[in-house]
Coordinates of C-alpha atoms and ligand atoms in Angstrom, one line a residue:
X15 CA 180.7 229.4 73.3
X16 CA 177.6 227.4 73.5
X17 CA 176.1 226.5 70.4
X18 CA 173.6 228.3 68.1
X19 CA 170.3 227.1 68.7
X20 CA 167.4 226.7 66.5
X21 CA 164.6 229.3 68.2
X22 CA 162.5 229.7 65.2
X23 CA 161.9 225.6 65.9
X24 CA 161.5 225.7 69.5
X25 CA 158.8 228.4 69.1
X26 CA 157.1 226.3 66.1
X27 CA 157.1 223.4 68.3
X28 CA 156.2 225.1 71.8
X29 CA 153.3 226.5 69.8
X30 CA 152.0 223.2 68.0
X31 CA 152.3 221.9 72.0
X32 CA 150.0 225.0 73.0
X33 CA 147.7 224.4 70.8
X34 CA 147.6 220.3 71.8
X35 CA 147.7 221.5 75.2
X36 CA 144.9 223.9 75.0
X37 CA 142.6 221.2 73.2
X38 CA 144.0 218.6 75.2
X39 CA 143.7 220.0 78.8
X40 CA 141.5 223.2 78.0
X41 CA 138.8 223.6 80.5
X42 CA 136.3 220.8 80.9
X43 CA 133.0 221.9 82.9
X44 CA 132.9 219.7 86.0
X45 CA 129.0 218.7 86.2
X46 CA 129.0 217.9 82.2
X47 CA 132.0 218.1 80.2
X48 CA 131.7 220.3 78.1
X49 CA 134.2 223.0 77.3
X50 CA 134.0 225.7 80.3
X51 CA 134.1 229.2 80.1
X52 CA 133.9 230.6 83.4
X53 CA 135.8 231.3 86.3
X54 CA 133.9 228.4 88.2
X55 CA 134.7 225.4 85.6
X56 CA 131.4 225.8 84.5
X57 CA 130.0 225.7 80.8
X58 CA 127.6 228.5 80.2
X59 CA 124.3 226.7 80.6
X60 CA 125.2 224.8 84.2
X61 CA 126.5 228.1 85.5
X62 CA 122.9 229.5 84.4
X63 CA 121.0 226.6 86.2
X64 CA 123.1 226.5 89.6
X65 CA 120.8 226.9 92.4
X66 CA 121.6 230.0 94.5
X67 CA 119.9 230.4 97.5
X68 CA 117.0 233.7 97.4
X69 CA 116.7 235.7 100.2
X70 CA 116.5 233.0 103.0
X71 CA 115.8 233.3 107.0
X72 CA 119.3 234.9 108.8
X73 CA 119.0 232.5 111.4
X74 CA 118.3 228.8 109.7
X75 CA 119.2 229.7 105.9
X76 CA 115.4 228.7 104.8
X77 CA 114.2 230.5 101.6
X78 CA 112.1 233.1 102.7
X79 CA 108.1 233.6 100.9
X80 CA 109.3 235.3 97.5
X81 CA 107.3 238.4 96.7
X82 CA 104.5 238.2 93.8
X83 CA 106.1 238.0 90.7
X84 CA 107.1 241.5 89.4
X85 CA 106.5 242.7 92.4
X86 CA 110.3 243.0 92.8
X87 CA 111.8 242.8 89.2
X88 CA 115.0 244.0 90.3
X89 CA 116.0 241.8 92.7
X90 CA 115.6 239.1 90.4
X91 CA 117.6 240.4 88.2
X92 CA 120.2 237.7 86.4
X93 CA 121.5 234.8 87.5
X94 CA 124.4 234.4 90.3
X95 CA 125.5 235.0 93.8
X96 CA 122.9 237.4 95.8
X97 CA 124.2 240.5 95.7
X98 CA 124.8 242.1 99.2
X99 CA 122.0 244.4 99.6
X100 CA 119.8 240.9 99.6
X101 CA 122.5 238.9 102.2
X102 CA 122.1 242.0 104.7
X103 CA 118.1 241.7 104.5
X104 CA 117.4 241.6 108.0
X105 CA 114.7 238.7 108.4
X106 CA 113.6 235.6 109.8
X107 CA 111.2 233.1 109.2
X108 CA 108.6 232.9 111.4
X109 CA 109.9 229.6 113.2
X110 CA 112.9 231.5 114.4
X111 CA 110.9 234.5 115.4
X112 CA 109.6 232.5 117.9
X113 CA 112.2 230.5 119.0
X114 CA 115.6 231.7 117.3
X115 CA 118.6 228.7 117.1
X116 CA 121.9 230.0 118.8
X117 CA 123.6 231.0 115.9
X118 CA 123.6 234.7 115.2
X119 CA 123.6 234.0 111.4
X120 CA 123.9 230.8 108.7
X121 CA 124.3 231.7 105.0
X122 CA 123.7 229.2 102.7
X123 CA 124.9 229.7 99.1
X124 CA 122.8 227.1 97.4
X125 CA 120.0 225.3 97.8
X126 CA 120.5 221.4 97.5
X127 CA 119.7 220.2 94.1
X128 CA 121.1 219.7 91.1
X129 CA 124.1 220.4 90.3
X130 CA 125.3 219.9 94.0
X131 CA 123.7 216.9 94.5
X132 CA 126.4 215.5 92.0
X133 CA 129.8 218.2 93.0
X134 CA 129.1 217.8 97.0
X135 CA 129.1 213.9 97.1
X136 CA 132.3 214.1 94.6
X137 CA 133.8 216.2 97.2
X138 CA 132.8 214.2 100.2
X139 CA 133.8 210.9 99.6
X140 CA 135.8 211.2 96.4
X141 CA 138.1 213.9 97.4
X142 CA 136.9 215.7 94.1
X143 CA 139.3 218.9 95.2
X144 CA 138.4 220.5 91.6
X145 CA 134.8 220.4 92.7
X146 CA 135.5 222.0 96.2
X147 CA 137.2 224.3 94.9
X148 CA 134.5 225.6 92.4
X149 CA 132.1 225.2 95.6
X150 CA 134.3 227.0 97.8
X151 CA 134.7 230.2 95.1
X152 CA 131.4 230.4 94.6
X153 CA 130.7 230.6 98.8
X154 CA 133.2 233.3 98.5
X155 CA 130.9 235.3 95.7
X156 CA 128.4 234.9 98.5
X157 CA 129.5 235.7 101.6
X158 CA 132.5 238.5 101.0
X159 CA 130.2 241.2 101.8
X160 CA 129.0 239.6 105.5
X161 CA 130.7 240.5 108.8
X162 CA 134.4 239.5 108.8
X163 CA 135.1 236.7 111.6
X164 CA 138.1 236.1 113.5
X165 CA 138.5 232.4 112.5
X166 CA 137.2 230.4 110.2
X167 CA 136.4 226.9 111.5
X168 CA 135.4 223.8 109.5
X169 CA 132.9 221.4 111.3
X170 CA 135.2 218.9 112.8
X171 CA 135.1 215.1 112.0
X172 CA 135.7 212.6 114.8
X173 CA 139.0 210.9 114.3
X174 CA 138.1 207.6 113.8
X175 CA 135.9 208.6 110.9
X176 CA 138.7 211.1 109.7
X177 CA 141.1 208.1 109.3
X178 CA 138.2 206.0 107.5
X179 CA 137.8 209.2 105.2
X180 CA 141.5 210.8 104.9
X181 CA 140.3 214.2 104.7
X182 CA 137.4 216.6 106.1
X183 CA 135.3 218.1 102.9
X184 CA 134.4 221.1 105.4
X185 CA 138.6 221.6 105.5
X186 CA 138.4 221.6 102.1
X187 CA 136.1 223.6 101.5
X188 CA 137.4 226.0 104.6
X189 CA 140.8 226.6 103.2
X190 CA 140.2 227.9 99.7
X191 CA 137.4 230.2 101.0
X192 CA 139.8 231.1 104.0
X193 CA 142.3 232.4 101.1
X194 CA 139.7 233.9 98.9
X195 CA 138.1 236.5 101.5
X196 CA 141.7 236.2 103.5
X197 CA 140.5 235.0 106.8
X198 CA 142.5 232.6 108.7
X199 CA 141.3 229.3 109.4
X200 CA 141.7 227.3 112.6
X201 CA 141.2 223.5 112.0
X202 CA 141.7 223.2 115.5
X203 CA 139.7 224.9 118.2
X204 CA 136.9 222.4 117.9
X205 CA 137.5 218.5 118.2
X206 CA 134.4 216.1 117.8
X207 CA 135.2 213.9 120.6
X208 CA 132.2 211.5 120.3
X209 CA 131.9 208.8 116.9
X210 CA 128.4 209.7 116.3
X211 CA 126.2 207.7 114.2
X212 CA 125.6 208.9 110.7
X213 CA 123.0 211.8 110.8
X214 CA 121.4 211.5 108.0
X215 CA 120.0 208.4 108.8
X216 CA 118.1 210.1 112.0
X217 CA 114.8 212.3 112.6
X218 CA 115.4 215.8 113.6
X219 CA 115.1 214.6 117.5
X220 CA 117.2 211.9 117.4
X221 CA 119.6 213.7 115.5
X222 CA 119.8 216.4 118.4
X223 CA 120.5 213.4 121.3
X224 CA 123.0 211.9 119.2
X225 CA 125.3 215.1 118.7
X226 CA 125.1 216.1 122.9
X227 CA 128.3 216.6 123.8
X228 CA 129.9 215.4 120.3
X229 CA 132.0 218.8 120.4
X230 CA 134.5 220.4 122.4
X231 CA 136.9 223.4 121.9
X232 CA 140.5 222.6 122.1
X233 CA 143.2 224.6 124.6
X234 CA 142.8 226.7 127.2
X235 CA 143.4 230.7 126.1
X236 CA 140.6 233.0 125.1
X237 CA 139.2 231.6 122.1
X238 CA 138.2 234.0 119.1
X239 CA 135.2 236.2 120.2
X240 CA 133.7 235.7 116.5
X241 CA 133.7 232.1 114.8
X242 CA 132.0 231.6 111.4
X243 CA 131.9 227.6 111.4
X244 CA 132.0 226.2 107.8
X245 CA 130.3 222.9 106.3
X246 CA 129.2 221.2 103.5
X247 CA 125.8 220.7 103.8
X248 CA 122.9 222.3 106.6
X249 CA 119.6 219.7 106.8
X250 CA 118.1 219.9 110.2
X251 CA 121.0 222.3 111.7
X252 CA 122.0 219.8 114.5
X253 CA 125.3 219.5 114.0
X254 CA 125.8 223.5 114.0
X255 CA 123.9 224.0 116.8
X256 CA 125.6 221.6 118.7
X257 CA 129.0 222.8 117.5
X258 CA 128.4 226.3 118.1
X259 CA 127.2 225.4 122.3
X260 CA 130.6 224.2 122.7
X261 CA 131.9 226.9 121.3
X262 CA 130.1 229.0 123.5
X263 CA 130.8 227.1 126.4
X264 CA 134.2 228.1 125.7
X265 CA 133.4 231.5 126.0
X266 CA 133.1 232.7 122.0
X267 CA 130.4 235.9 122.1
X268 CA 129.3 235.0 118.5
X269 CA 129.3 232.0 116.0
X270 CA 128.0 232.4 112.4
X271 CA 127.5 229.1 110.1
X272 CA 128.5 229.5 106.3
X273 CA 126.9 226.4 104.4
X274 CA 127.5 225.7 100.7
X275 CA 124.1 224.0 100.2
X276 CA 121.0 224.1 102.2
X277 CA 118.6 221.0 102.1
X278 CA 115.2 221.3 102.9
Ligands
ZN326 ZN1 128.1 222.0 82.1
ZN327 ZN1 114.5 230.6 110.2

């Protein structure tokens, strides 16, 4: 018969640990440190201050003019992710009126500033996976109510930069928002076969020759009718655009981009 043992300890002890553990390892916010209380990992005031994108252009994710203010109290309303009936607006800025990019929509669920300026670069060449995966839930806040895709896809990195890197922040940022909204993602289907130069050190013309022919869908089936592609950051749209030709040169119908942060 094994011998008695001392619960009444066990529980005083598990609960002194608890309480260490709770202070020790309760949750820190990840842009300033101090103790979080949201979902996101966020302490109150950064989760007030993050930079969600207002009703922007369907076609390149650029804010759209606001309306005068009060002019449309409601839709101000508090802060957080926009709520569906202002991601369905159906508008366009008037640059892609009159001369639309190929992809049917891009959301953007931020606009660049701060506090992404500090969780994005963490994520991209820190592997800071805490950080993309408060980026990633909050792109799920945004984009759950938007036309369901077959696939996910990350924007590929060529390989020789993927074995300079490790890892693909787009992946990572794919893969939790893949479980999230329960979509499957497909790593895959696009390969960037060319090394290109680093964009951001381009002008928006330059950055267009540089990515011609950078992409190229992998296999030979049907690929998915509907792609959403995913990425870290949108600047000129270069890379999406040029992305989403090979896509359809492979015979997708339609490609949608879903961005965490937009730059201007
Ligand atoms: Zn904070
Ligand atoms: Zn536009």
């Amino acid at each position: 018969m094994p011998a008695p043992v001392n619960l009444a300890q066990a529980i005083a002890v598990d609960g002194w640990f608890g309480r260490l553990g709770r202070c020790l390892w309760a949750p820190r916010c990840l842009v300033c440190g101090e103790p979080a209380r949201s979902r996101l990992d966020l302490c109150p005031a950064c989760e007030a201050g993050l930079p969600w994108m207002p009703p922007a252009c369907l076609s390149c994710a650029m804010p759209l003019p606001q309306p005068a203010p009060g002019a449309n109290a409601a839709a101000a309303g508090a802060p957080g992710p926009p709520r569906p009936s202002r991601v369905h607006q159906p508008r366009l800025c008037s640059a892609c009126q009159h001369g639309p990019p190929p992809l049917s929509e891009v959301h953007a669920a931020f606009l660049y500033g701060f506090p992404l300026d500090r969780l994005l670069p963490r994520l991209k060449f820190h592997r800071d996976l805490a950080a993309g995966r408060l980026l990633a839930h909050a792109m799920a806040a945004c984009f759950a109510g938007l036309a369901r895709p077959d696939v996910l896809v990350p924007v590929p990195l060529h390989r020789a930069r993927m074995r300079q890197r490790g890892y693909n922040q787009a992946l990572e940022l794919a893969h939790p928002l893949g479980r999230t909204l329960e979509l499957p993602v497909h790593a895959g289907l696009l390969l960037r076969i060319r090394n290109t130069s680093a964009q951001s050190r381009l002008d928006a013309d330059a950055r267009v020759g540089n990515l011609r022919d950078a992409f190229v869908v992998a296999g030979r089936g049907a690929p998915p009718p509907h792609v959403v592609l995913v990425d870290d950051v949108m600047t000129t749209g270069a890379t999406l655009h040029a992305a989403a030709d090979a896509l359809f040169d492979a015979g997708v119908d339609r490609v949608d981009a879903w961005i965490c942060a937009r730059a201007p």
